[in-house]
Coordinates of C-alpha atoms and ligand atoms in Angstrom, one line a residue:
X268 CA 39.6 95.0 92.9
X269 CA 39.1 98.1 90.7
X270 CA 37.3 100.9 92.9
X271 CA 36.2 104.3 91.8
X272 CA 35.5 107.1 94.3
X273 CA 32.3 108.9 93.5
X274 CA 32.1 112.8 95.3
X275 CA 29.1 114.6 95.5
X276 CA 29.1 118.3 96.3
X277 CA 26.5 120.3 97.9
X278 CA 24.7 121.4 95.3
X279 CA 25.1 118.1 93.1
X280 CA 22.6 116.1 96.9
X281 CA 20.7 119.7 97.4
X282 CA 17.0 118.5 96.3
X283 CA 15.2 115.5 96.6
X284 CA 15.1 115.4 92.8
X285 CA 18.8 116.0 92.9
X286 CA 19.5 113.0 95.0
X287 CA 17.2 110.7 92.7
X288 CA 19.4 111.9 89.5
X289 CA 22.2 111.4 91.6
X290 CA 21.7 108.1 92.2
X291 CA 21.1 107.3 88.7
X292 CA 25.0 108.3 88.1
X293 CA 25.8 105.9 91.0
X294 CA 23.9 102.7 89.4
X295 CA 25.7 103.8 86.0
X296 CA 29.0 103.3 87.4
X297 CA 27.8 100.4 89.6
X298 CA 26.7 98.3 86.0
X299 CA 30.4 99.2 84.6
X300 CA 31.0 96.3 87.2
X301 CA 33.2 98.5 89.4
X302 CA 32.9 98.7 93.2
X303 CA 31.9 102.1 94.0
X304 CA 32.7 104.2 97.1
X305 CA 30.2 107.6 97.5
X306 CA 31.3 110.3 99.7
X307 CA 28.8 112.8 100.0
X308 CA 28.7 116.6 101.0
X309 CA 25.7 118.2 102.9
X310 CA 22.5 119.3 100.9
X311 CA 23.6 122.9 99.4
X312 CA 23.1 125.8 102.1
X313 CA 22.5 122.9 105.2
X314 CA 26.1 124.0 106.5
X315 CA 25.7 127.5 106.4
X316 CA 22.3 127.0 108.5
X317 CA 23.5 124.5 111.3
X318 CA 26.5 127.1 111.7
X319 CA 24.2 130.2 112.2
X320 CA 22.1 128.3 114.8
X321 CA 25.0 127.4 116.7
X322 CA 25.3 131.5 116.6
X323 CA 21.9 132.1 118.2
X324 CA 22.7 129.7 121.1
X325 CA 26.0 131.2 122.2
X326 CA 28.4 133.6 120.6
X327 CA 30.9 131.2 122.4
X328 CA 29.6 128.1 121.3
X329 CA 32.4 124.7 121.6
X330 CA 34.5 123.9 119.1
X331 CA 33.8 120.0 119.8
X332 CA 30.0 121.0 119.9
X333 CA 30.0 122.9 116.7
X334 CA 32.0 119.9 115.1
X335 CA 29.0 118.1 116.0
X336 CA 26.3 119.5 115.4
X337 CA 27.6 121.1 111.4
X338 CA 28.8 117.2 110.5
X339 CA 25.3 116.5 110.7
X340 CA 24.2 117.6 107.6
X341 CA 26.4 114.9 105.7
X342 CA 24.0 112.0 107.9
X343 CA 21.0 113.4 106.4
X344 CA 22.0 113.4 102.7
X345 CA 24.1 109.9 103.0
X346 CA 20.8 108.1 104.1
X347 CA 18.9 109.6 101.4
X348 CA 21.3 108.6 99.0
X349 CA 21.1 104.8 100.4
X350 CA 17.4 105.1 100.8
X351 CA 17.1 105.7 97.0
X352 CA 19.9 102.9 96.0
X353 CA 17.7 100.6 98.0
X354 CA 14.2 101.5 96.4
X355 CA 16.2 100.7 93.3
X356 CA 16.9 97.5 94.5
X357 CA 20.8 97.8 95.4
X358 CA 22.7 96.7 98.6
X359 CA 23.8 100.3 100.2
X360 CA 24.0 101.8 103.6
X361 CA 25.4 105.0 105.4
X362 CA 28.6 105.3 107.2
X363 CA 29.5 108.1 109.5
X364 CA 32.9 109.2 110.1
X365 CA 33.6 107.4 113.7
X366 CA 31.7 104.3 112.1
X367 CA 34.3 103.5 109.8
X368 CA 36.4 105.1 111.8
X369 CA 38.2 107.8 109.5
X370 CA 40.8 109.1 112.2
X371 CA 41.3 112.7 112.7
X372 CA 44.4 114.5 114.2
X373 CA 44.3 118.3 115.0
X374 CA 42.4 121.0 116.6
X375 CA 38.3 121.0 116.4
X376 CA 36.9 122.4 112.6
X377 CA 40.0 122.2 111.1
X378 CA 41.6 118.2 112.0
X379 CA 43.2 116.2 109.0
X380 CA 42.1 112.9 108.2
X381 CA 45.0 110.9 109.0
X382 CA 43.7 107.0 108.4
X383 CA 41.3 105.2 107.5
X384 CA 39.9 102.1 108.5
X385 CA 39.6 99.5 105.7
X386 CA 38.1 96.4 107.3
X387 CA 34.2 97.0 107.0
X388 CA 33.8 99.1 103.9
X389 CA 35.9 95.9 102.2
X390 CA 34.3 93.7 103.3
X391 CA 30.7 95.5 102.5
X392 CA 32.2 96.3 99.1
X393 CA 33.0 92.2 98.7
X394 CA 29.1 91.7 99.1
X395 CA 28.3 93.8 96.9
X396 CA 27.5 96.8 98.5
X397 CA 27.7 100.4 98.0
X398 CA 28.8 102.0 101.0
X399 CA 28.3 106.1 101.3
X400 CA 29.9 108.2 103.4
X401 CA 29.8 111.6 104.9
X402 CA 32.1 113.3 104.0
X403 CA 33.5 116.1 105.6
X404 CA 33.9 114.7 109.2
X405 CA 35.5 111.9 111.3
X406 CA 36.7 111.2 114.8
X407 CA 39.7 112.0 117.0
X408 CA 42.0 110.1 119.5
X409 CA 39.0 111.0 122.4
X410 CA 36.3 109.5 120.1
X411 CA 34.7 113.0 119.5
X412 CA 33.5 113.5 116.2
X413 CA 35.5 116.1 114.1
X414 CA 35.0 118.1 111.1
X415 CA 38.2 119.3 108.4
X416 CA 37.6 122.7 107.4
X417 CA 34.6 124.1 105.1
X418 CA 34.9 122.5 101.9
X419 CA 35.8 119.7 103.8
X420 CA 34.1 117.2 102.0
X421 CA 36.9 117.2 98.9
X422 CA 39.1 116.2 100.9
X423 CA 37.3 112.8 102.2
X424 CA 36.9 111.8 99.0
X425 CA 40.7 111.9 97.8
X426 CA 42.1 110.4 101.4
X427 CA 39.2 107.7 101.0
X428 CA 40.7 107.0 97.5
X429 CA 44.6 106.9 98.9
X430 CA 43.6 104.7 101.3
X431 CA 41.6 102.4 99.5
X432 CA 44.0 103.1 96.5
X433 CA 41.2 103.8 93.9
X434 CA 41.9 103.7 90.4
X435 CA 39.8 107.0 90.0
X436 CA 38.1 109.8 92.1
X437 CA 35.4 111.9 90.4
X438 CA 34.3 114.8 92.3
X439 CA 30.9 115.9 91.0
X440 CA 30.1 119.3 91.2
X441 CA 27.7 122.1 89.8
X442 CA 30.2 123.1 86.9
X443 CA 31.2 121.1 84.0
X444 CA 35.1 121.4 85.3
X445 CA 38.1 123.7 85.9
X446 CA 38.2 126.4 82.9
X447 CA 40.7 128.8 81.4
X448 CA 39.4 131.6 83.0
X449 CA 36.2 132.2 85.3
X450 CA 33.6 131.8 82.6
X451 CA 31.1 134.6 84.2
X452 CA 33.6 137.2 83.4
X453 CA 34.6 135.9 80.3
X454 CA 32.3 133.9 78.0
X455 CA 34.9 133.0 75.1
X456 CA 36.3 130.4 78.6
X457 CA 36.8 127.1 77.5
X458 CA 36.8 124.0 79.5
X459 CA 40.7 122.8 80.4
X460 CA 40.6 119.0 79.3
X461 CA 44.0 118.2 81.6
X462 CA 45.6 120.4 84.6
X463 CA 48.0 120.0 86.8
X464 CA 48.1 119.6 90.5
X465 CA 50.1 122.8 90.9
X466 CA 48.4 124.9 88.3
X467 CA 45.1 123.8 89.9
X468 CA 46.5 124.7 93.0
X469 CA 47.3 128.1 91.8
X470 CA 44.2 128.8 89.9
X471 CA 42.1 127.4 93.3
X472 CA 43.8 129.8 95.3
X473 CA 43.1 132.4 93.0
X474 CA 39.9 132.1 93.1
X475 CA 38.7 129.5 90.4
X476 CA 36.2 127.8 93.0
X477 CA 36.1 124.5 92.1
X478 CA 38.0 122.2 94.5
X479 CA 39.2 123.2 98.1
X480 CA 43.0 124.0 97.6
X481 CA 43.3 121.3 100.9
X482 CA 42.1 118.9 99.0
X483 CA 44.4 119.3 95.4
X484 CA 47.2 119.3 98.4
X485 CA 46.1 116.1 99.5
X486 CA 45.7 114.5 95.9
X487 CA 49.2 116.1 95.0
X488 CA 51.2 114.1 97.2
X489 CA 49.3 111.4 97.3
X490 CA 49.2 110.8 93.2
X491 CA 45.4 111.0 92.9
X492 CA 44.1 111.5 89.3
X493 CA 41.2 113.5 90.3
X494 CA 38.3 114.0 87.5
X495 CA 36.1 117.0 88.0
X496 CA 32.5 117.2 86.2
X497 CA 29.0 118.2 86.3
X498 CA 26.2 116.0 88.0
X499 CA 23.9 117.9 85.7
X500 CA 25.2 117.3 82.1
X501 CA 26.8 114.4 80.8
X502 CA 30.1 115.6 79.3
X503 CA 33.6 115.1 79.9
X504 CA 35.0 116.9 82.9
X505 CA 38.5 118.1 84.0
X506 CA 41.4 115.8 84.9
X507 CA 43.7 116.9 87.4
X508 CA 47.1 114.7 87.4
X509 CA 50.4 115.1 87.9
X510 CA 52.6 116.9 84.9
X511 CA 54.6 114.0 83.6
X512 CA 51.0 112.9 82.4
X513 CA 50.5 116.6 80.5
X514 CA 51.8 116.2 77.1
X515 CA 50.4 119.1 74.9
X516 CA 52.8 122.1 74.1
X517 CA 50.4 125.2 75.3
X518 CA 52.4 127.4 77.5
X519 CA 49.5 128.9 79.5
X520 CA 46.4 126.6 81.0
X521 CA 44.4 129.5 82.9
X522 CA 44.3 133.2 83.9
X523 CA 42.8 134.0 87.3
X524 CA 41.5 137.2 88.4
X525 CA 40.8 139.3 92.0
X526 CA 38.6 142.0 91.8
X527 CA 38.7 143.1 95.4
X528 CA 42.3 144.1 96.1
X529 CA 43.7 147.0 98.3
X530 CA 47.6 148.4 97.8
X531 CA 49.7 149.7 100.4
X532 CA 52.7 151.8 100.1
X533 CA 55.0 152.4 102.8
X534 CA 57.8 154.9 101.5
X535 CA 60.7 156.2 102.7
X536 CA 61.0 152.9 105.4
X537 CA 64.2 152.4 106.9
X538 CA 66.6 149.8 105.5
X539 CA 67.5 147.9 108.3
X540 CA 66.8 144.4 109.2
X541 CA 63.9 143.2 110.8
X542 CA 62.1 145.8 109.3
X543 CA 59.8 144.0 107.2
X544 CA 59.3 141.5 110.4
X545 CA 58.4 144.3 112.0
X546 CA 55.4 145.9 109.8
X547 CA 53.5 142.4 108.9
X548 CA 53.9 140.8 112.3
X549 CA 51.1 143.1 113.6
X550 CA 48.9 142.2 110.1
X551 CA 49.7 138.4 110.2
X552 CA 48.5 138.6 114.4
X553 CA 45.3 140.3 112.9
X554 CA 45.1 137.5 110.1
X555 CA 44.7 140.1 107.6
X556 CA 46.3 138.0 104.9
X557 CA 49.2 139.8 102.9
X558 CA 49.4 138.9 99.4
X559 CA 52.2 141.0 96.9
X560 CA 54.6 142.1 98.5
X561 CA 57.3 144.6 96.3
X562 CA 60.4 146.0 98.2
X563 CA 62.5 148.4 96.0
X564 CA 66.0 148.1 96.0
X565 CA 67.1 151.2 98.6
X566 CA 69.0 154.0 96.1
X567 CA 70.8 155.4 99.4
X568 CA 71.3 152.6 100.9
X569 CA 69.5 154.3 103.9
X570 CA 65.3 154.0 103.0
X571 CA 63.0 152.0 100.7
X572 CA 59.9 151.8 99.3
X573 CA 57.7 148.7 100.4
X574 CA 54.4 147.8 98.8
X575 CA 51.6 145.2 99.6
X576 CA 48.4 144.0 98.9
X577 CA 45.6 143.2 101.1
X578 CA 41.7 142.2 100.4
X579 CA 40.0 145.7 100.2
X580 CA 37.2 144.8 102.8
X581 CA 40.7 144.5 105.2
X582 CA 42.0 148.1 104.3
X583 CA 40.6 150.2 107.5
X584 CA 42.0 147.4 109.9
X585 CA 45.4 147.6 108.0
X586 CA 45.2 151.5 108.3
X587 CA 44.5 151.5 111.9
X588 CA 47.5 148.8 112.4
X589 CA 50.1 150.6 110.1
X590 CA 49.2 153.8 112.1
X591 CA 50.0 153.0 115.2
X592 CA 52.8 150.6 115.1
X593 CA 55.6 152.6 116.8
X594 CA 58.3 150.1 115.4
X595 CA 58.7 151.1 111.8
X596 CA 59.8 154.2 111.1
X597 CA 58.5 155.9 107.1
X598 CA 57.9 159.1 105.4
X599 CA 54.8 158.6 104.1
X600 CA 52.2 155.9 103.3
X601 CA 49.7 155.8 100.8
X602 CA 46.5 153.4 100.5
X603 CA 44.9 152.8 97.6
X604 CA 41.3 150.6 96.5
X605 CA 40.2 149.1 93.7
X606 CA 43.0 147.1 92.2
X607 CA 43.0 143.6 90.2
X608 CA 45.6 141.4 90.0
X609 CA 45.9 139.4 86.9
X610 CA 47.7 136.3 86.9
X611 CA 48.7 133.6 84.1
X612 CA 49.7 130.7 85.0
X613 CA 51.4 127.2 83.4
X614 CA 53.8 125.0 83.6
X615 CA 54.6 125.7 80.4
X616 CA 56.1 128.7 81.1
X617 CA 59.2 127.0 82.4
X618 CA 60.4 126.0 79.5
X619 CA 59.1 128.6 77.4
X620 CA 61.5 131.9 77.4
X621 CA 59.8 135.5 76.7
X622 CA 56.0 134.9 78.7
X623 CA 56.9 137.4 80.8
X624 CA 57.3 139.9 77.8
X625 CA 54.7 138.8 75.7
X626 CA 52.4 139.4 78.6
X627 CA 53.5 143.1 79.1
X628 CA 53.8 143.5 75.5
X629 CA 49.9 142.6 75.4
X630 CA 49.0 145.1 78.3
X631 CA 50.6 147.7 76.9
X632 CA 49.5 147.8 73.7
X633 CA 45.9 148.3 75.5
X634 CA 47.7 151.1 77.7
X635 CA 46.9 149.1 80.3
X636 CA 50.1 150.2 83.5
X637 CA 51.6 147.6 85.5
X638 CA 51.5 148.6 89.1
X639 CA 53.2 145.8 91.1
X640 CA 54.5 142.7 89.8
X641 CA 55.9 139.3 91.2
X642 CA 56.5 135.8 89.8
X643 CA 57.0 132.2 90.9
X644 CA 57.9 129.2 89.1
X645 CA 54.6 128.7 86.8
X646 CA 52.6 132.3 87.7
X647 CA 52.9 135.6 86.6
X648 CA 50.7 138.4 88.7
X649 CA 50.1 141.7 87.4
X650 CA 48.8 144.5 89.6
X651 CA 46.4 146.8 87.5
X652 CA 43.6 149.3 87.8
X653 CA 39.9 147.7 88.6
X654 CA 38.7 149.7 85.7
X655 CA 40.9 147.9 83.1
X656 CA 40.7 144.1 84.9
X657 CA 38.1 142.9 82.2
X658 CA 40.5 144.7 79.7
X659 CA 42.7 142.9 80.5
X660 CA 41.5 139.7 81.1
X661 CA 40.3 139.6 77.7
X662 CA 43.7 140.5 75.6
X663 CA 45.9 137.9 77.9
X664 CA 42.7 135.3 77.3
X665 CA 43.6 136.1 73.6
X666 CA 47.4 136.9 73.3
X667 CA 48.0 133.5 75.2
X668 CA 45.3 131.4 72.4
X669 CA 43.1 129.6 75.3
X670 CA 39.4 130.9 73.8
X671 CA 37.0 128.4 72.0
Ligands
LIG757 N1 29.1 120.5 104.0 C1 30.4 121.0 104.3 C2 30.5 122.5 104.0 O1 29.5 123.1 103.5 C3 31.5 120.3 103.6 C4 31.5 120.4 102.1 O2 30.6 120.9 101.5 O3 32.5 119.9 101.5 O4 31.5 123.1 104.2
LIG758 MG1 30.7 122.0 99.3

């Protein structure tokens, strides 16, 4: 049985007239004489208002009563979804999370789906039927409902298609798929026709907002092909697959940039151990999250230099923390805003020698100075002014061939 996995974000369900086109996309798949599975996300913004009410009743609200009263948005927009297929004359119905069951494990608004139940949606899907699901939520060991994480929905959709080992899952969403770079900062963007988990992964965390990063996870080691397109214009989307199945010879895929960044520099710190432990123990408690992190080599063998970056909106908290932790001993430390990092990234670059120096090559013909940088496997992150981000987004855009 052939069985494609059909996601609809918020956005994609957030009118009526939305969820009428919507359908339509669902009966075109339905006539390629596939069985169909819909998971479905919350009308756009329904989330954001069931969460603030839970706010005006009690700045203390449950964690098991918030999971139940946020999931609820995902009921509304299922049904109307199944209303429609039935005014068109298909077989459809809802199904909630504990009505399948999709099992849960973990805390309250945050679990992990960890199975789910097969009999019923097969045997639905047998007659016929096209079964759609909220996404977004399940249920635990105690039979309270759960929710996974904001976002959530994503990730439904690709454990939905492990378990019912789909031959495809489509996540339809508001833009036409993953691009080289965000394409309101850079117009000359083009649409990436094949990604790879981990590149995804790294351009998601980065801040290309397409996917949850969760939910790439999830597809990763499960060995999802995951196809990402628009619900509003009919053009090929994104694939997202695993590398073997990425055969063209470009070097980068993407470029990803933060526009918000604070650096931190600690200097003169002793070199000891435990150090280090010792300053971001007291950040990580906070859950300000530390991003670059640059320790110099110590030319006396006796102090250092350490440099990190934070978001900028967590640079007064990090101040007050750095200030008056009486474990770390320094000369001086200096604070600075409005920094971008810049970061290409492809798996190309593994077996491609001299990225690293055409990339600096690039900046620096735009006298564009590297403040911090740091590397992984498929990534390189620059650490630049604000005021030459764009700059720079547009030479590495250029110097690595990825515009239309
Ligand atoms: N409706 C949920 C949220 O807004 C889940 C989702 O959209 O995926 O977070
Ligand atoms: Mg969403």
């Amino acid at each position: 049985m052939k069985i494609v996995v059909l996601k609809f974000g918020g956005t994609s369900v957030g009118t009526i007239e939305k969820i009428k086109r919507v359908t339509d996309i669902i009966i075109e798949h339905k006539k390629k004489k596939n069985k169909i599975i819909v998971v479905s996300s919350a009308m756009s913004g329904v989330t954001n208002d069931l969460i603030k009410k839970s706010k005006q009743i009690s700045n203390n609200f449950s964690d098991s009563e918030y999971d139940v009263l946020v999931s609820s948005g995902e009921q509304v927009a299922c049904s109307l979804i199944a209303g429609r297929l039935n005014h068109k004359g298909f077989k459809s119905r809802s199904w909630l999370g504990w009505q399948i069951p999709i099992f849960t494990k973990g805390p309250h608004t945050n679990s992990r789906i960890q199975k789910v139940n097969k009999n019923k949606l097969l045997r639905f899907l047998k007659e016929g039927g096209i079964p759609i699901i909220a996404g977004f939520q399940g249920v635990n060991m105690s039979e309270r409902v759960t929710t996974i994480g904001r976002g959530g929905s994503d990730s439904s959709a690709i454990m939905i298609a492990k378990f019912f080992k789909a031959q495809r899952c489509i996540i339809y969403t508001d833009v036409e798929g993953v691009f080289t770079t965000d394409p309101n900062k850079l117009k000359k963007a083009k649409k990436i026709k094949v990604i790879s988990y981990e590149e995804m992964l790294e351009m998601a965390s980065l801040g290309a907002k397409v996917m949850q990063p969760v939910s790439i996870q999830d597809a990763r080691l499960n060995r999802i092909d995951i196809e990402v397109k628009s619900s509003f214009i009919k053009k090929p989307g994104t694939l997202i697959t695993k590398r073997t199945n990425l055969y063209n010879n470009r070097i980068i895929t993407g470029i990803s940039s933060t526009h918000n960044d604070a650096k931190v520099t600690l200097v003169g710190v002793k070199d000891r151990p435990g150090v280090a432990a010792s300053i971001f123990k007291p950040l990580s408690i906070n859950f300000i999250n530390v991003d670059m992190v640059v320790q110099n080599i110590s030319a006396n063998g006796k102090e250092t230099d350490l440099t990190f970056t934070i978001k900028a909106e967590d640079l007064n908290k990090t101040k007050k923390i750095i200030q008056e932790n009486k474990r770390i001993n320094f000369k001086k430390v200096l604070f600075q805003k409005g920094v971008s990092k810049i970061s290409i990234i492809g798996v190309g670059m593994i077996t491609t020698p001299g990225v690293t120096f055409r990339m600096f090559q690039a900046l620096a013909n735009k006298k564009i100075n590297i403040q911090v940088i740091s590397t992984s496997e498929i990534k390189i992150s620059v650490l630049i002014n604000k005021k030459d981000a764009k700059k720079a987004l547009i030479t590495l855009h250029k110097e690595f061939k990825l515009q239309k």
